[in-house]
Structure formats: C-alpha cells, structure tokens
Short mmCIF file of C-alpha atoms in Angstrom, two decimals:
data_model
loop_
_atom_site.label_atom_id
_atom_site.label_comp_id
_atom_site.label_asym_id
_atom_site.label_seq_id
_atom_site.Cartn_x
_atom_site.Cartn_y
_atom_site.Cartn_z
CA UNK A 1 -0.21 -0.02 -0.19
CA UNK A 2 2.81 2.47 1.28
CA UNK A 3 4.31 1.23 -2.51
CA UNK A 4 1.29 1.75 -4.47
CA UNK A 5 1.27 5.34 -2.83
CA UNK A 6 4.71 6.17 -3.38
CA UNK A 7 4.00 4.94 -7.79
CA UNK A 8 0.80 7.52 -7.84
CA UNK A 9 2.59 10.65 -5.77
CA UNK A 10 5.98 9.89 -8.09
CA UNK A 11 3.39 9.51 -11.39
CA UNK A 12 1.79 12.72 -9.89
CA UNK A 13 4.84 14.91 -9.13
CA UNK A 14 6.44 13.78 -13.01
CA UNK A 15 2.77 15.05 -14.11
CA UNK A 16 2.71 18.49 -12.04
CA UNK A 17 6.97 18.84 -13.12
CA UNK A 18 6.04 18.16 -17.19
CA UNK A 19 2.76 20.13 -17.02
CA UNK A 20 4.70 23.23 -15.22
CA UNK A 21 7.49 22.41 -18.33
CA UNK A 22 5.08 22.65 -20.82
CA UNK A 23 3.44 26.07 -18.91
CA UNK A 24 7.20 27.87 -19.46
CA UNK A 25 7.22 26.28 -23.18
CA UNK A 26 4.48 28.34 -24.23
CA UNK A 27 4.50 30.83 -21.87
CA UNK A 28 8.88 31.30 -24.05
CA UNK A 29 6.93 31.33 -27.11
CA UNK A 30 4.78 34.03 -26.49
CA UNK A 31 6.19 37.44 -26.61
CA UNK A 32 5.87 39.49 -23.57
CA UNK A 33 4.11 42.41 -23.21
CA UNK A 34 6.13 43.82 -20.99
CA UNK A 35 9.09 43.58 -22.36
CA UNK A 36 7.10 44.32 -25.77
CA UNK A 37 6.09 48.20 -24.64
CA UNK A 38 7.43 51.28 -24.86
CA UNK A 39 7.71 54.01 -21.43
CA UNK A 40 8.11 57.32 -21.90
CA UNK A 41 8.62 59.49 -18.25
CA UNK A 42 7.69 62.55 -19.10
CA UNK A 43 9.20 65.41 -16.74
CA UNK A 44 6.82 67.93 -14.14
CA UNK A 45 7.05 70.28 -12.11
CA UNK A 46 5.74 69.73 -7.73
CA UNK A 47 2.88 67.49 -7.25
CA UNK A 48 1.22 70.70 -6.15
CA UNK A 49 2.15 73.11 -9.35
CA UNK A 50 0.88 73.54 -12.98
CA UNK A 51 2.81 70.73 -14.64
CA UNK A 52 1.96 68.83 -12.04
CA UNK A 53 -2.12 67.86 -12.96
CA UNK A 54 -1.11 68.96 -16.71
CA UNK A 55 1.27 66.58 -17.87
CA UNK A 56 -0.88 63.68 -15.71
CA UNK A 57 -3.80 64.88 -18.25
CA UNK A 58 -1.56 64.48 -21.55
CA UNK A 59 -0.32 61.27 -20.47
CA UNK A 60 -3.86 60.57 -19.91
CA UNK A 61 -4.77 61.32 -23.08
CA UNK A 62 -1.39 59.67 -24.90
CA UNK A 63 -2.42 56.48 -23.31
CA UNK A 64 -6.22 55.92 -24.06
CA UNK A 65 -5.47 57.05 -28.27
CA UNK A 66 -1.77 55.42 -28.60
CA UNK A 67 -3.15 51.83 -30.20
CA UNK A 68 -1.62 50.41 -31.91
CA UNK A 69 1.83 51.71 -30.27
CA UNK A 70 3.08 49.46 -27.37
CA UNK A 71 3.97 52.65 -25.11
CA UNK A 72 2.96 53.96 -22.36
CA UNK A 73 3.27 57.19 -21.05
CA UNK A 74 3.88 58.29 -17.44
CA UNK A 75 4.29 61.42 -15.07
CA UNK A 76 7.59 61.96 -13.19
CA UNK A 77 7.80 65.31 -11.28
CA UNK A 78 10.72 66.93 -10.84
CA UNK A 79 12.39 70.73 -9.43
CA UNK A 80 11.46 72.43 -12.69
CA UNK A 81 12.07 73.64 -15.51
CA UNK A 82 16.02 72.81 -15.74
CA UNK A 83 16.06 70.19 -13.90
CA UNK A 84 13.59 68.73 -16.71
CA UNK A 85 16.54 69.93 -19.61
CA UNK A 86 19.19 68.13 -17.63
CA UNK A 87 17.45 64.90 -17.45
CA UNK A 88 16.25 65.05 -21.30
CA UNK A 89 19.53 65.42 -22.18
CA UNK A 90 20.79 62.38 -20.23
CA UNK A 91 18.14 60.69 -21.46
CA UNK A 92 16.07 60.20 -18.70
CA UNK A 93 13.34 61.84 -19.07
CA UNK A 94 11.57 61.56 -23.08
CA UNK A 95 9.48 64.47 -22.83
CA UNK A 96 9.39 66.99 -20.58
CA UNK A 97 7.73 70.73 -19.51
CA UNK A 98 9.66 73.82 -19.48
CA UNK A 99 9.58 77.17 -19.52
CA UNK A 100 10.40 78.79 -23.43
CA UNK A 101 13.23 80.56 -22.17
CA UNK A 102 14.74 77.55 -20.23
CA UNK A 103 14.31 75.95 -23.53
CA UNK A 104 15.75 78.81 -25.46
CA UNK A 105 18.76 78.86 -23.20
CA UNK A 106 20.06 75.03 -23.36
CA UNK A 107 18.96 74.52 -27.00
CA UNK A 108 21.92 77.18 -28.06
CA UNK A 109 24.14 76.93 -24.58
CA UNK A 110 23.72 80.19 -23.11
CA UNK A 111 22.77 81.32 -19.24
CA UNK A 112 22.90 78.98 -16.99
CA UNK A 113 23.35 76.12 -20.17
CA UNK A 114 26.28 78.23 -21.00
CA UNK A 115 28.97 75.55 -22.73
CA UNK A 116 26.86 72.96 -22.19
CA UNK A 117 24.25 72.93 -25.94
CA UNK A 118 21.34 70.60 -26.31
CA UNK A 119 21.59 70.75 -29.76
CA UNK A 120 18.72 67.71 -30.34
CA UNK A 121 16.59 69.39 -28.09
CA UNK A 122 12.88 69.01 -30.44
CA UNK A 123 9.56 71.57 -30.44
CA UNK A 124 6.14 69.63 -29.41
CA UNK A 125 4.00 71.90 -28.45
CA UNK A 126 3.01 75.46 -26.87
CA UNK A 127 0.51 75.42 -23.49
CA UNK A 128 -0.19 78.31 -21.61
CA UNK A 129 1.75 81.75 -20.77
CA UNK A 130 4.05 82.48 -17.49
CA UNK A 131 4.54 85.42 -15.40
CA UNK A 132 6.17 86.78 -13.18
CA UNK A 133 4.54 86.81 -9.84
CA UNK A 134 6.42 88.63 -7.62
CA UNK A 135 4.44 88.74 -4.27
CA UNK A 136 5.45 91.89 -1.67
CA UNK A 137 4.36 91.33 2.75
CA UNK A 138 2.89 94.77 3.53
CA UNK A 139 5.20 97.16 5.12
CA UNK A 140 7.53 96.24 3.10
CA UNK A 141 7.38 98.96 0.54
CA UNK A 142 7.90 97.26 -2.27
CA UNK A 143 5.35 98.69 -5.03
CA UNK A 144 6.92 98.25 -7.96
CA UNK A 145 10.11 95.55 -9.85
CA UNK A 146 12.41 98.40 -8.70
CA UNK A 147 11.99 98.67 -5.29
CA UNK A 148 13.40 94.94 -4.14
CA UNK A 149 16.79 96.71 -4.50
CA UNK A 150 18.49 95.35 -1.22
CA UNK A 151 15.61 93.38 0.25
CA UNK A 152 15.25 89.55 1.47
CA UNK A 153 13.89 88.54 -2.01
CA UNK A 154 13.14 83.89 -2.37
CA UNK A 155 13.56 83.09 -6.27
CA UNK A 156 13.62 79.44 -5.71
CA UNK A 157 15.00 76.12 -5.80
CA UNK A 158 18.38 75.35 -7.59
CA UNK A 159 16.85 73.61 -10.74
CA UNK A 160 13.45 75.59 -10.97
CA UNK A 161 12.07 78.24 -14.20
CA UNK A 162 11.82 80.40 -11.88
CA UNK A 163 15.49 80.54 -10.29
CA UNK A 164 17.21 80.75 -14.55
CA UNK A 165 14.20 83.95 -15.38
CA UNK A 166 15.71 86.03 -12.40
CA UNK A 167 18.89 85.37 -13.81
CA UNK A 168 18.28 86.98 -17.01
CA UNK A 169 16.26 90.01 -15.41
CA UNK A 170 18.54 91.05 -12.62
CA UNK A 171 20.87 91.08 -15.59
CA UNK A 172 18.58 93.40 -17.37
CA UNK A 173 18.53 95.41 -14.41
CA UNK A 174 22.12 95.84 -13.99
CA UNK A 175 21.73 97.64 -10.07
CA UNK A 176 25.09 97.70 -8.33
CA UNK A 177 26.27 95.32 -6.15
CA UNK A 178 25.39 96.88 -2.84
CA UNK A 179 21.71 97.33 -4.40
CA UNK A 180 21.47 93.51 -4.95
CA UNK A 181 18.48 91.20 -2.90
CA UNK A 182 19.46 89.20 -0.09
CA UNK A 183 18.65 86.51 -2.37
CA UNK A 184 17.17 82.90 -0.55
CA UNK A 185 16.55 79.86 -2.58
CA UNK A 186 13.26 77.93 -0.74
CA UNK A 187 10.81 75.92 -2.02
CA UNK A 188 7.24 78.21 -2.43
CA UNK A 189 4.97 76.37 0.59
CA UNK A 190 8.58 76.85 2.75
CA UNK A 191 8.89 80.84 1.15
CA UNK A 192 4.97 81.88 2.63
CA UNK A 193 5.82 80.52 5.13
CA UNK A 194 8.81 82.36 6.13
CA UNK A 195 7.32 85.37 4.10
CA UNK A 196 4.26 85.68 7.33
CA UNK A 197 6.73 85.35 9.56
CA UNK A 198 9.07 88.44 8.39
CA UNK A 199 11.96 86.51 7.34
CA UNK A 200 12.01 87.45 4.40
CA UNK A 201 10.37 90.60 2.22
CA UNK A 202 9.09 89.18 -0.86
CA UNK A 203 8.35 86.12 -3.19
CA UNK A 204 9.36 85.73 -6.40
CA UNK A 205 7.29 83.63 -8.90
CA UNK A 206 7.11 82.37 -12.81
CA UNK A 207 3.41 80.84 -12.80
CA UNK A 208 -0.25 80.63 -14.67
CA UNK A 209 -2.58 81.87 -13.25
CA UNK A 210 -5.19 80.76 -11.80
CA UNK A 211 -2.46 79.75 -9.96
CA UNK A 212 -2.88 78.05 -6.03
CA UNK A 213 0.33 79.01 -4.77
CA UNK A 214 -0.82 82.76 -4.84
CA UNK A 215 -4.38 82.76 -4.16
CA UNK A 216 -2.13 80.18 -0.83
CA UNK A 217 -0.28 83.39 -0.64
CA UNK A 218 -2.34 85.85 -0.35
CA UNK A 219 -5.08 84.14 2.07
CA UNK A 220 -2.07 83.33 4.02
CA UNK A 221 -0.86 87.10 5.69
CA UNK A 222 -1.07 90.62 4.74
CA UNK A 223 0.44 90.32 1.17
CA UNK A 224 0.49 92.41 -2.26
CA UNK A 225 0.90 91.01 -6.05
CA UNK A 226 3.66 94.11 -6.98
CA UNK A 227 3.31 95.03 -10.71
CA UNK A 228 6.05 94.43 -13.40
CA UNK A 229 7.08 96.87 -15.42
CA UNK A 230 10.00 99.11 -16.28
CA UNK A 231 12.84 99.85 -18.16
CA UNK A 232 14.55 96.61 -17.10
CA UNK A 233 11.60 95.18 -17.95
CA UNK A 234 11.23 96.52 -21.22
CA UNK A 235 14.54 95.66 -22.12
CA UNK A 236 14.86 92.02 -21.76
CA UNK A 237 11.15 92.06 -23.57
CA UNK A 238 12.94 92.96 -26.78
CA UNK A 239 16.40 91.62 -26.77
CA UNK A 240 14.27 87.97 -26.46
CA UNK A 241 12.14 86.65 -28.56
CA UNK A 242 10.13 83.96 -25.97
CA UNK A 243 9.76 86.63 -23.79
CA UNK A 244 6.12 88.26 -23.65
CA UNK A 245 3.83 90.98 -22.13
CA UNK A 246 0.71 90.06 -19.92
CA UNK A 247 -0.87 90.76 -16.77
CA UNK A 248 -1.90 89.06 -14.10
CA UNK A 249 -5.79 88.92 -14.54
CA UNK A 250 -7.45 90.77 -11.61
CA UNK A 251 -10.97 88.15 -11.63
CA UNK A 252 -7.85 85.05 -10.65
CA UNK A 253 -7.47 86.77 -7.28
CA UNK A 254 -9.71 89.36 -6.43
CA UNK A 255 -6.91 92.20 -7.59
CA UNK A 256 -8.59 95.63 -7.48
CA UNK A 257 -7.42 96.13 -11.61
CA UNK A 258 -5.04 93.75 -13.91
CA UNK A 259 -1.11 93.74 -13.37
CA UNK A 260 1.21 94.22 -15.50
CA UNK A 261 4.12 92.04 -16.32
CA UNK A 262 5.74 89.48 -18.61
CA UNK A 263 6.33 85.84 -19.20
CA UNK A 264 7.99 83.22 -21.13
CA UNK A 265 5.11 80.59 -22.25
CA UNK A 266 5.38 76.86 -21.08
CA UNK A 267 6.38 74.07 -23.85
CA UNK A 268 5.90 70.66 -23.77
CA UNK A 269 9.82 69.42 -25.43
CA UNK A 270 11.14 66.34 -26.64
CA UNK A 271 14.54 64.55 -28.33
CA UNK A 272 15.53 64.50 -31.90
CA UNK A 273 15.75 60.64 -30.87
CA UNK A 274 12.88 60.04 -29.90
CA UNK A 275 11.08 58.24 -32.36
CA UNK A 276 8.08 59.95 -34.84
CA UNK A 277 5.74 57.69 -34.41
CA UNK A 278 5.46 58.21 -30.76
CA UNK A 279 5.78 61.75 -31.06
CA UNK A 280 3.72 62.36 -34.01
CA UNK A 281 0.84 60.32 -31.25
CA UNK A 282 1.60 62.48 -28.22
CA UNK A 283 0.52 65.50 -30.35
CA UNK A 284 -2.47 64.31 -31.65
CA UNK A 285 -4.07 63.41 -28.70
CA UNK A 286 -3.40 66.29 -27.28
CA UNK A 287 -5.12 68.89 -30.54
CA UNK A 288 -7.75 66.43 -30.55
CA UNK A 289 -8.45 66.67 -27.10
CA UNK A 290 -8.31 70.26 -25.84
CA UNK A 291 -11.16 70.40 -24.23
CA UNK A 292 -10.68 67.98 -22.69
CA UNK A 293 -6.66 68.87 -21.41
CA UNK A 294 -8.29 73.08 -20.82
CA UNK A 295 -10.19 70.63 -18.36
CA UNK A 296 -6.94 69.52 -16.19
CA UNK A 297 -5.70 73.17 -14.81
CA UNK A 298 -7.15 76.19 -15.27
CA UNK A 299 -4.59 78.20 -16.78
CA UNK A 300 -4.63 76.13 -19.95
CA UNK A 301 -8.16 77.50 -20.31
CA UNK A 302 -7.03 80.01 -23.69
CA UNK A 303 -4.95 76.38 -25.27
CA UNK A 304 -6.40 76.57 -28.76
CA UNK A 305 -5.33 74.62 -31.33
CA UNK A 306 -3.23 77.22 -33.24
CA UNK A 307 -1.91 78.36 -29.80
CA UNK A 308 0.47 74.66 -29.88
CA UNK A 309 2.29 76.06 -32.35
CA UNK A 310 3.47 79.45 -30.92
CA UNK A 311 6.29 79.60 -29.98
CA UNK A 312 9.20 77.28 -32.24
CA UNK A 313 11.47 79.74 -32.07
CA UNK A 314 13.13 77.89 -28.48
CA UNK A 315 14.10 74.62 -30.75
CA UNK A 316 13.13 73.11 -34.29
CA UNK A 317 9.97 71.20 -34.39
CA UNK A 318 10.11 67.68 -33.91
CA UNK A 319 9.00 65.63 -37.71
CA UNK A 320 6.90 64.08 -35.80
CA UNK A 321 4.40 67.17 -34.05
CA UNK A 322 4.91 68.43 -37.35
CA UNK A 323 3.60 65.64 -39.28
CA UNK A 324 0.25 65.98 -36.54
CA UNK A 325 0.07 70.07 -37.20
CA UNK A 326 0.16 69.71 -41.40
CA UNK A 327 -2.50 66.47 -40.94
CA UNK A 328 -5.29 69.21 -39.10
CA UNK A 329 -3.78 71.69 -41.05
CA UNK A 330 -2.17 74.06 -38.69
CA UNK A 331 0.90 74.01 -40.80
CA UNK A 332 2.02 74.25 -44.88
#
C-alpha cells in the first residue's frame, strides 16, 4: 500500500513537473507585453504646482489614444524646468514640460547652460503663458520691481525655471552690487511661511494664472502682488523673443485691476531621437482633445490648437509633431 502510494505520488509529481515545463515553453514562445512595451517619462514639476496635473492629463490622453503603439506615458514630479532639461539631455526623461526661456537657453548653450548646448532638443507644443509674479508682504515698501533693491527675496530652488528667469532679469536690471537683493532659494510653501514670519520680504514666482500657490500666499497673511514693469522689463522683452508682456488677471484673485507683468510660455519638448510615431501620437492626442486638456487646469483656459504652434523658436519642431500639425491643417 505504501509502495502504491509512492508510485502514484511519483506519477503525480512527474505530471505536475511536465505541466510546468510545458507551460514555461508556451510562455517563452509567446511575446511578453511587458518586454514589448515602451515606457515614456514626462517630466513636470512639483505635485502641488501647475505642470504636474497638466502632465498627468497629457499622459492620460496619450495612453487612451496611442493604440496600436505599444507605449505608455507616465508623469514624473521634478524640481522644475532646468532640472527637466538636464534629465532630457541625459535620456532620463523622454518628454518634459518647461519654460520657453529655459528651453531656448539649453538649446543654444547660454545662460545657466553656457558651454552645454542641447542641439538635439525638439519642440512639440506650446501650452500656456507663465508670468513673473512678485508677492510682497505689506509694510516692506515694495510697490514696484525697482523696490526689490536690497530687499530679502526668494527666487526658488536650484533646478526651477523661476530661478533661471530671475538671473536674466537681474542682469537686465543692471543694479550695482550694493543694491542687489539678498537672495534665498526656498520651495514655494516654505517661502510663504518665511514671508509671513518676516524672514523674507518678497517671493519671486513664474506661474500660470490662476495659481493655487499665489492664492495661498494672498490668504496666508497681509501680502500683495507687485506690478512688474519698467525700463529693465522693456529692455529684456525687446531683446529676447520668447519673453512676452502680459497681465495678472484681476478676476483670478479679486484684485482692483489687472497688473502688468511679463513672462514666457510653457512648452512641451522632447529629443530628436524620440521616434516620429510616438511624438506624432503625443501631439495628435493633445490636438484632438484640447477641450479635455483645458479642464485639467485653469491656466489652460485659452489653449487652442493654433496656439500650440506658438514659440517654436525655442528649438526645431520635431518631425512627428509637424506631421500631426499638418494633418489638421495647422501648418504647410
């Protein structure tokens, strides 16, 4: 009896082993979806910022419409534009949302990218305007851009686009060394706390409006948005094509009137090595679903397919994106 049980057990074990071997052979003969899938990382910004929800919406639209391409898009939170450009250069990101001035400087190898040009950078789409927004605490005497002289100013963390833009603006201002603001490099939430505690006098931001960060700053303590205008602003806007004048809308924050400012565009970029079919699918997903994308954040309220072609000056247009624009009659 014991021998019969042993034989039966051996036969059962052999059968199970054979089944496992057969299953493994079938599995090895069948292509693996995970192996065939191409995963695309889209670099954005802070989770509580504007880039992140917009990037998430772009990836969702791509993933919904990119079939039969075996590619999936995932969003990555990052410190911001300058960081995204470096990671795109190092092939650690496939797509990135960045400021147009940062992209232009990276492509040409100037400013903070001096000596490290990225000639492989390619433009995909323009998304929305970002304006310089200076928030000052009441009682600091800051009522204009020039009043920032010798004040304590936060310009953002290393790797952020706002920090890069401040460098260009400070150069255009031409202030003497004794007049330069005392700079700090805090994250927005930390900077707002420091502002209300009288540890700094003002915060320098580059954001799309309406902005949750700006709204929080205005509600946190007695603060105000400072108009950004003057000779230095005019010189910079005239000299650099990707800088554009604009206004902080009064309706966004219950202000008495719109406030003058200037800024850049937020753009979607990739590299020349990214496949034409993938970039075509990404661009087409946005173009055909603009209404859906607009709902991802109020900063995109005025986005149209025609505006997506704006600011191609930052870098050459990727051939895959060009194909999508041509199919919809947006370019020759």
